[in-house]
PDB file of C-alpha atoms in Angstrom:
ATOM      1  CA  MET A   1     104.270 110.464 127.571  1.00  0.00           C
ATOM      2  CA  ASP A   2     104.322 109.424 131.246  1.00  0.00           C
ATOM      3  CA  ILE A   3     100.602 110.167 131.556  1.00  0.00           C
ATOM      4  CA  LEU A   4      99.843 107.933 128.556  1.00  0.00           C
ATOM      5  CA  GLN A   5     101.985 105.171 130.038  1.00  0.00           C
ATOM      6  CA  THR A   6     100.029 105.441 133.299  1.00  0.00           C
ATOM      7  CA  TRP A   7      96.709 105.285 131.430  1.00  0.00           C
ATOM      8  CA  LEU A   8      97.941 102.288 129.461  1.00  0.00           C
ATOM      9  CA  GLU A   9      98.919 100.386 132.593  1.00  0.00           C
ATOM     10  CA  GLY A  10      95.540 101.102 134.186  1.00  0.00           C
ATOM     11  CA  SER A  11      93.418 100.269 131.157  1.00  0.00           C
ATOM     12  CA  ASP A  12      91.593  96.961 130.879  1.00  0.00           C
ATOM     13  CA  VAL A  13      89.290  98.032 128.015  1.00  0.00           C
ATOM     14  CA  PRO A  14      90.708  96.842 124.657  1.00  0.00           C
ATOM     15  CA  VAL A  15      89.386  99.799 122.647  1.00  0.00           C
ATOM     16  CA  LEU A  16      90.851 102.318 125.101  1.00  0.00           C
ATOM     17  CA  THR A  17      94.130 100.409 125.242  1.00  0.00           C
ATOM     18  CA  ALA A  18      94.383 100.407 121.439  1.00  0.00           C
ATOM     19  CA  PHE A  19      93.738 104.160 121.370  1.00  0.00           C
ATOM     20  CA  ILE A  20      96.403 104.848 124.007  1.00  0.00           C
ATOM     21  CA  LEU A  21      98.894 102.654 122.136  1.00  0.00           C
ATOM     22  CA  GLY A  22      98.199 104.731 119.039  1.00  0.00           C
ATOM     23  CA  LEU A  23      98.835 107.979 120.910  1.00  0.00           C
ATOM     24  CA  LEU A  24     102.076 106.584 122.330  1.00  0.00           C
ATOM     25  CA  THR A  25     103.111 105.656 118.802  1.00  0.00           C
ATOM     26  CA  ALA A  26     102.262 109.132 117.490  1.00  0.00           C
ATOM     27  CA  VAL A  27     104.540 110.880 119.996  1.00  0.00           C
ATOM     28  CA  SER A  28     107.448 108.437 119.589  1.00  0.00           C
ATOM     29  CA  PRO A  29     110.456 109.865 117.705  1.00  0.00           C
ATOM     30  CA  CYS A  30     110.176 107.985 114.390  1.00  0.00           C
ATOM     31  CA  PRO A  31     106.381 108.265 113.875  1.00  0.00           C
ATOM     32  CA  LEU A  32     106.506 111.864 115.128  1.00  0.00           C
ATOM     33  CA  ALA A  33     108.978 112.692 112.360  1.00  0.00           C
ATOM     34  CA  THR A  34     106.653 111.216 109.734  1.00  0.00           C
ATOM     35  CA  ASN A  35     103.657 113.081 111.178  1.00  0.00           C
ATOM     36  CA  ILE A  36     105.568 116.372 111.006  1.00  0.00           C
ATOM     37  CA  THR A  37     106.421 115.589 107.387  1.00  0.00           C
ATOM     38  CA  ALA A  38     102.773 114.775 106.677  1.00  0.00           C
ATOM     39  CA  ILE A  39     101.634 118.085 108.173  1.00  0.00           C
ATOM     40  CA  GLY A  40     104.004 119.907 105.852  1.00  0.00           C
ATOM     41  CA  PHE A  41     102.690 117.942 102.865  1.00  0.00           C
ATOM     42  CA  ILE A  42      98.974 118.443 103.496  1.00  0.00           C
ATOM     43  CA  SER A  43      99.318 122.148 104.369  1.00  0.00           C
ATOM     44  CA  LYS A  44     101.617 122.909 101.431  1.00  0.00           C
ATOM     45  CA  ASP A  45      98.879 124.462  99.274  1.00  0.00           C
ATOM     46  CA  ILE A  46      97.994 127.483 101.386  1.00  0.00           C
ATOM     47  CA  GLU A  47      95.705 128.978  98.728  1.00  0.00           C
ATOM     48  CA  ARG A  48      93.352 126.047  99.313  1.00  0.00           C
ATOM     49  CA  LYS A  49      93.535 126.224 103.089  1.00  0.00           C
ATOM     50  CA  ASN A  50      90.048 124.770 103.593  1.00  0.00           C
ATOM     51  CA  ARG A  51      91.216 121.512 102.020  1.00  0.00           C
ATOM     52  CA  THR A  52      93.980 121.103 104.558  1.00  0.00           C
ATOM     53  CA  PHE A  53      91.660 119.582 107.152  1.00  0.00           C
ATOM     54  CA  ILE A  54      90.228 117.182 104.558  1.00  0.00           C
ATOM     55  CA  TYR A  55      93.734 116.128 103.555  1.00  0.00           C
ATOM     56  CA  GLY A  56      94.538 115.528 107.231  1.00  0.00           C
ATOM     57  CA  LEU A  57      91.527 113.239 107.491  1.00  0.00           C
ATOM     58  CA  LEU A  58      92.527 111.446 104.279  1.00  0.00           C
ATOM     59  CA  TYR A  59      96.070 110.950 105.568  1.00  0.00           C
ATOM     60  CA  THR A  60      94.627 109.348 108.696  1.00  0.00           C
ATOM     61  CA  LEU A  61      92.305 107.274 106.496  1.00  0.00           C
ATOM     62  CA  GLY A  62      95.382 105.938 104.708  1.00  0.00           C
ATOM     63  CA  ARG A  63      96.852 104.882 108.050  1.00  0.00           C
ATOM     64  CA  ILE A  64      93.551 103.237 109.032  1.00  0.00           C
ATOM     65  CA  VAL A  65      93.426 101.279 105.755  1.00  0.00           C
ATOM     66  CA  ALA A  66      97.026 100.084 106.101  1.00  0.00           C
ATOM     67  CA  TYR A  67      96.890  99.121 109.765  1.00  0.00           C
ATOM     68  CA  SER A  68      93.432  97.543 109.462  1.00  0.00           C
ATOM     69  CA  LEU A  69      94.226  95.347 106.454  1.00  0.00           C
ATOM     70  CA  LEU A  70      97.539  94.189 107.905  1.00  0.00           C
ATOM     71  CA  GLY A  71      95.930  93.726 111.320  1.00  0.00           C
ATOM     72  CA  ALA A  72      93.066  91.678 109.902  1.00  0.00           C
ATOM     73  CA  LEU A  73      95.541  89.312 108.255  1.00  0.00           C
ATOM     74  CA  LEU A  74      97.685  88.967 111.391  1.00  0.00           C
ATOM     75  CA  ILE A  75      94.665  88.454 113.674  1.00  0.00           C
ATOM     76  CA  TRP A  76      93.280  85.813 111.325  1.00  0.00           C
ATOM     77  CA  MET A  77      96.640  84.019 111.329  1.00  0.00           C
ATOM     78  CA  LEU A  78      97.044  84.166 115.108  1.00  0.00           C
ATOM     79  CA  ARG A  79      93.541  82.879 115.770  1.00  0.00           C
ATOM     80  CA  ARG A  80      94.331  79.869 113.606  1.00  0.00           C
ATOM     81  CA  GLY A  81      97.631  79.192 115.304  1.00  0.00           C
ATOM     82  CA  ILE A  82      99.773  80.307 112.363  1.00  0.00           C
ATOM     83  CA  ASP A  83     103.178  81.833 113.134  1.00  0.00           C
ATOM     84  CA  THR A  84     103.203  85.516 112.074  1.00  0.00           C
ATOM     85  CA  PHE A  85     106.853  86.255 112.815  1.00  0.00           C
ATOM     86  CA  ASP A  86     108.061  86.003 109.200  1.00  0.00           C
ATOM     87  CA  LEU A  87     105.275  88.256 107.922  1.00  0.00           C
ATOM     88  CA  GLN A  88     105.941  90.835 110.628  1.00  0.00           C
ATOM     89  CA  SER A  89     109.658  90.806 109.842  1.00  0.00           C
ATOM     90  CA  GLU A  90     109.094  91.253 106.101  1.00  0.00           C
ATOM     91  CA  VAL A  91     106.635  94.133 106.566  1.00  0.00           C
ATOM     92  CA  SER A  92     109.019  95.937 108.912  1.00  0.00           C
ATOM     93  CA  ARG A  93     112.031  95.322 106.692  1.00  0.00           C
ATOM     94  CA  TRP A  94     110.430  96.497 103.435  1.00  0.00           C
ATOM     95  CA  GLY A  95     108.756  99.455 105.128  1.00  0.00           C
ATOM     96  CA  GLU A  96     112.128 100.605 106.455  1.00  0.00           C
ATOM     97  CA  LEU A  97     113.895 100.050 103.120  1.00  0.00           C
ATOM     98  CA  LEU A  98     111.321 101.896 100.988  1.00  0.00           C
ATOM     99  CA  LEU A  99     110.530 104.879 103.203  1.00  0.00           C
ATOM    100  CA  SER A 100     113.860 106.709 102.958  1.00  0.00           C
ATOM    101  CA  PRO A 101     114.331 106.660  99.137  1.00  0.00           C
ATOM    102  CA  MET A 102     110.657 107.503  98.531  1.00  0.00           C
ATOM    103  CA  LEU A 103     110.819 110.552 100.817  1.00  0.00           C
ATOM    104  CA  ILE A 104     114.028 111.764  99.171  1.00  0.00           C
ATOM    105  CA  VAL A 105     112.614 111.279  95.654  1.00  0.00           C
ATOM    106  CA  MET A 106     109.374 113.068  96.575  1.00  0.00           C
ATOM    107  CA  GLY A 107     111.343 115.967  98.063  1.00  0.00           C
ATOM    108  CA  LEU A 108     113.555 116.262  94.982  1.00  0.00           C
ATOM    109  CA  LEU A 109     110.521 116.245  92.698  1.00  0.00           C
ATOM    110  CA  MET A 110     108.937 119.022  94.754  1.00  0.00           C
ATOM    111  CA  LEU A 111     112.124 121.076  94.404  1.00  0.00           C
ATOM    112  CA  PHE A 112     113.096 120.383  90.794  1.00  0.00           C
ATOM    113  CA  GLY A 113     110.027 118.794  89.175  1.00  0.00           C
ATOM    114  CA  ASP A 114     109.122 121.944  87.251  1.00  0.00           C
ATOM    115  CA  ARG A 115     112.629 122.048  85.737  1.00  0.00           C
ATOM    116  CA  LEU A 116     112.553 118.488  84.407  1.00  0.00           C
ATOM    117  CA  PRO A 117     111.438 117.876  80.797  1.00  0.00           C
ATOM    118  CA  LEU A 118     108.701 115.480  81.919  1.00  0.00           C
ATOM    119  CA  ALA A 119     106.412 116.427  79.039  1.00  0.00           C
ATOM    120  CA  ARG A 120     108.809 114.725  76.614  1.00  0.00           C
ATOM    121  CA  PHE A 121     108.146 111.446  78.413  1.00  0.00           C
ATOM    122  CA  GLY A 122     104.388 111.852  78.509  1.00  0.00           C
ATOM    123  CA  PHE A 123     104.112 113.407  81.979  1.00  0.00           C
ATOM    124  CA  SER A 124     102.382 116.696  82.631  1.00  0.00           C
ATOM    125  CA  ALA A 125     100.690 118.578  85.436  1.00  0.00           C
ATOM    126  CA  SER A 126      97.297 117.146  84.529  1.00  0.00           C
ATOM    127  CA  GLU A 127      94.221 117.123  86.691  1.00  0.00           C
ATOM    128  CA  ARG A 128      95.012 113.529  87.586  1.00  0.00           C
ATOM    129  CA  SER A 129      98.504 114.383  88.835  1.00  0.00           C
ATOM    130  CA  GLU A 130      97.117 117.330  90.796  1.00  0.00           C
ATOM    131  CA  ARG A 131      94.728 114.965  92.574  1.00  0.00           C
ATOM    132  CA  LEU A 132      97.662 112.678  93.380  1.00  0.00           C
ATOM    133  CA  ARG A 133      99.473 115.530  95.088  1.00  0.00           C
ATOM    134  CA  GLY A 134      96.330 116.405  97.029  1.00  0.00           C
ATOM    135  CA  ALA A 135      93.666 113.939  98.146  1.00  0.00           C
ATOM    136  CA  TRP A 136      95.136 110.717  96.798  1.00  0.00           C
ATOM    137  CA  GLY A 137      98.628 111.822  97.759  1.00  0.00           C
ATOM    138  CA  SER A 138      97.472 112.273 101.353  1.00  0.00           C
ATOM    139  CA  VAL A 139      95.962 108.772 101.447  1.00  0.00           C
ATOM    140  CA  LEU A 140      99.047 107.177  99.897  1.00  0.00           C
ATOM    141  CA  LEU A 141     101.325 109.056 102.279  1.00  0.00           C
ATOM    142  CA  GLY A 142      99.311 107.730 105.218  1.00  0.00           C
ATOM    143  CA  ILE A 143      99.663 104.173 103.924  1.00  0.00           C
ATOM    144  CA  LEU A 144     103.400 104.578 103.301  1.00  0.00           C
ATOM    145  CA  PHE A 145     104.139 106.071 106.703  1.00  0.00           C
ATOM    146  CA  ALA A 146     102.003 103.471 108.481  1.00  0.00           C
ATOM    147  CA  MET A 147     104.018 100.633 106.944  1.00  0.00           C
ATOM    148  CA  ALA A 148     107.356 102.169 107.951  1.00  0.00           C
ATOM    149  CA  PHE A 149     107.658 100.431 111.316  1.00  0.00           C
ATOM    150  CA  CYS A 150     110.490 101.563 113.541  1.00  0.00           C
ATOM    151  CA  PRO A 151     111.384  99.596 116.712  1.00  0.00           C
ATOM    152  CA  THR A 152     108.957 101.550 118.915  1.00  0.00           C
ATOM    153  CA  SER A 153     105.943 101.453 116.600  1.00  0.00           C
ATOM    154  CA  GLY A 154     106.717  97.822 115.742  1.00  0.00           C
ATOM    155  CA  LEU A 155     106.679  96.920 119.437  1.00  0.00           C
ATOM    156  CA  PHE A 156     103.363  98.706 120.052  1.00  0.00           C
ATOM    157  CA  TYR A 157     101.703  97.285 116.940  1.00  0.00           C
ATOM    158  CA  PHE A 158     103.097  93.757 116.576  1.00  0.00           C
ATOM    159  CA  GLY A 159     104.057  93.117 120.178  1.00  0.00           C
ATOM    160  CA  MET A 160     101.077  94.598 122.031  1.00  0.00           C
ATOM    161  CA  LEU A 161      98.155  95.564 119.783  1.00  0.00           C
ATOM    162  CA  ILE A 162      97.931  92.476 117.567  1.00  0.00           C
ATOM    163  CA  PRO A 163      98.183  89.854 120.360  1.00  0.00           C
ATOM    164  CA  MET A 164      95.522  91.768 122.310  1.00  0.00           C
ATOM    165  CA  SER A 165      93.347  92.030 119.193  1.00  0.00           C
ATOM    166  CA  ALA A 166      93.626  88.305 118.514  1.00  0.00           C
ATOM    167  CA  SER A 167      92.089  87.532 121.914  1.00  0.00           C
ATOM    168  CA  ALA A 168      89.492  90.344 122.020  1.00  0.00           C
ATOM    169  CA  ALA A 169      85.900  90.007 120.845  1.00  0.00           C
ATOM    170  CA  VAL A 170      86.185  93.251 118.868  1.00  0.00           C
ATOM    171  CA  GLY A 171      89.715  92.441 117.750  1.00  0.00           C
ATOM    172  CA  TYR A 172      89.332  93.321 114.073  1.00  0.00           C
ATOM    173  CA  ALA A 173      88.281  96.877 114.973  1.00  0.00           C
ATOM    174  CA  LEU A 174      91.234  97.583 117.246  1.00  0.00           C
ATOM    175  CA  PRO A 175      93.852  98.271 114.512  1.00  0.00           C
ATOM    176  CA  ALA A 176      91.530 100.961 113.123  1.00  0.00           C
ATOM    177  CA  VAL A 177      91.244 102.568 116.565  1.00  0.00           C
ATOM    178  CA  TYR A 178      95.025 102.415 116.911  1.00  0.00           C
ATOM    179  CA  ALA A 179      95.484 103.978 113.466  1.00  0.00           C
ATOM    180  CA  LEU A 180      93.042 106.784 114.255  1.00  0.00           C
ATOM    181  CA  ALA A 181      95.078 107.692 117.330  1.00  0.00           C
ATOM    182  CA  THR A 182      98.373 107.654 115.398  1.00  0.00           C
ATOM    183  CA  GLY A 183      96.986 110.180 112.913  1.00  0.00           C
ATOM    184  CA  LEU A 184      95.161 112.329 115.478  1.00  0.00           C
ATOM    185  CA  PRO A 185      97.982 114.915 115.878  1.00  0.00           C
ATOM    186  CA  VAL A 186      97.954 115.510 112.115  1.00  0.00           C
ATOM    187  CA  VAL A 187      94.168 115.952 112.100  1.00  0.00           C
ATOM    188  CA  ILE A 188      94.324 118.435 114.994  1.00  0.00           C
ATOM    189  CA  VAL A 189      97.079 120.534 113.412  1.00  0.00           C
ATOM    190  CA  ALA A 190      95.292 120.408 110.034  1.00  0.00           C
ATOM    191  CA  TRP A 191      92.115 121.700 111.684  1.00  0.00           C
ATOM    192  CA  ILE A 192      94.040 124.556 113.331  1.00  0.00           C
ATOM    193  CA  ILE A 193      95.634 125.519 110.013  1.00  0.00           C
ATOM    194  CA  ALA A 194      92.357 125.326 108.091  1.00  0.00           C
ATOM    195  CA  TYR A 195      89.877 126.866 110.518  1.00  0.00           C
ATOM    196  CA  SER A 196      91.906 128.922 112.956  1.00  0.00           C
ATOM    197  CA  ILE A 197      95.102 130.397 111.577  1.00  0.00           C
ATOM    198  CA  GLY A 198      93.825 130.202 108.009  1.00  0.00           C
ATOM    199  CA  ASN A 199      90.897 132.503 108.774  1.00  0.00           C
ATOM    200  CA  ILE A 200      93.114 135.373 109.941  1.00  0.00           C
ATOM    201  CA  ALA A 201      93.108 137.573 106.847  1.00  0.00           C
ATOM    202  CA  GLY A 202      96.423 139.326 107.465  1.00  0.00           C
ATOM    203  CA  PHE A 203      98.251 136.084 108.202  1.00  0.00           C
ATOM    204  CA  TYR A 204      96.722 134.458 105.137  1.00  0.00           C
ATOM    205  CA  ARG A 205      97.894 137.242 102.808  1.00  0.00           C
ATOM    206  CA  LYS A 206     101.407 137.041 104.187  1.00  0.00           C
ATOM    207  CA  MET A 207     101.458 133.271 103.772  1.00  0.00           C
ATOM    208  CA  GLN A 208     100.346 133.621 100.147  1.00  0.00           C
ATOM    209  CA  VAL A 209     103.486 135.680  99.521  1.00  0.00           C
ATOM    210  CA  PHE A 210     105.478 133.045 101.402  1.00  0.00           C
ATOM    211  CA  GLN A 211     103.914 130.180  99.368  1.00  0.00           C
ATOM    212  CA  LYS A 212     106.874 129.494  97.070  1.00  0.00           C
ATOM    213  CA  TRP A 213     109.392 129.416  99.923  1.00  0.00           C
ATOM    214  CA  PHE A 214     107.057 127.337 102.061  1.00  0.00           C
ATOM    215  CA  ASN A 215     106.832 124.703  99.297  1.00  0.00           C
ATOM    216  CA  ARG A 216     110.613 124.561  99.204  1.00  0.00           C
ATOM    217  CA  LEU A 217     110.692 124.212 102.972  1.00  0.00           C
ATOM    218  CA  VAL A 218     108.299 121.243 102.763  1.00  0.00           C
ATOM    219  CA  ALA A 219     110.451 119.648 100.041  1.00  0.00           C
ATOM    220  CA  ALA A 220     113.544 120.140 102.188  1.00  0.00           C
ATOM    221  CA  LEU A 221     111.688 118.559 105.121  1.00  0.00           C
ATOM    222  CA  PHE A 222     110.964 115.455 103.023  1.00  0.00           C
ATOM    223  CA  ILE A 223     114.631 115.169 102.053  1.00  0.00           C
ATOM    224  CA  ILE A 224     115.901 115.726 105.612  1.00  0.00           C
ATOM    225  CA  VAL A 225     113.516 113.142 107.078  1.00  0.00           C
ATOM    226  CA  GLY A 226     114.447 110.758 104.255  1.00  0.00           C
ATOM    227  CA  LEU A 227     118.142 111.192 105.058  1.00  0.00           C
ATOM    228  CA  TYR A 228     117.358 110.699 108.756  1.00  0.00           C
ATOM    229  CA  TYR A 229     115.677 107.378 108.021  1.00  0.00           C
ATOM    230  CA  ALA A 230     118.502 106.409 105.663  1.00  0.00           C
ATOM    231  CA  TYR A 231     120.971 106.983 108.505  1.00  0.00           C
ATOM    232  CA  THR A 232     118.716 105.107 110.966  1.00  0.00           C
ATOM    233  CA  PHE A 233     117.925 102.095 108.790  1.00  0.00           C
ATOM    234  CA  TYR A 234     121.001 101.733 106.569  1.00  0.00           C
ATOM    235  CA  ILE A 235     123.843 102.991 108.785  1.00  0.00           C
TER     236      ILE A 235
END
């Protein structure tokens, strides 16, 4: 953390500064909690270990999409002299309000979804819903977590990145660089799971036995992080 702060203070290259801001965001308490939750989500299906790395990339893609689209709007507004304070406040407020209940609901569905009579209401474990839990679920999770601004990430993004982007020649690209850095820890851990630990045959067989309990652990992680954010944002 101190090293990143030193690099940030000594950087006068916008792209490098955006990347360092993203790394600082990734290791801050609130975003770190969401990244840990994301790692649990994308590595949940151990039998398809080779997809874990792809899901890590897709999660980061979701963050890039969210930060880039919001950043493009804010940069456009700032360059035209429009006040962005209200928009920033609304994004932060709704992100905080939605994150906690969505995490808790997702965790409860992971734990008890197979016991609910969803088929009576037209829901089933179709190929489409499987994709949502995998590739599309990873992208959507990245978007959701990106929009859940806590004070630290809000300061880095709204207070430092966006004003710098509005005055930089390559400003519209900087939110994407920032987003890439915020998701980098997830990509690295996903790569380790997919191509390092996952290729150890003995470990893999043991983890297959552990699959059911691991899924429950991931669901519990979603609920715990959701309760943590509920305490942080509501209490």
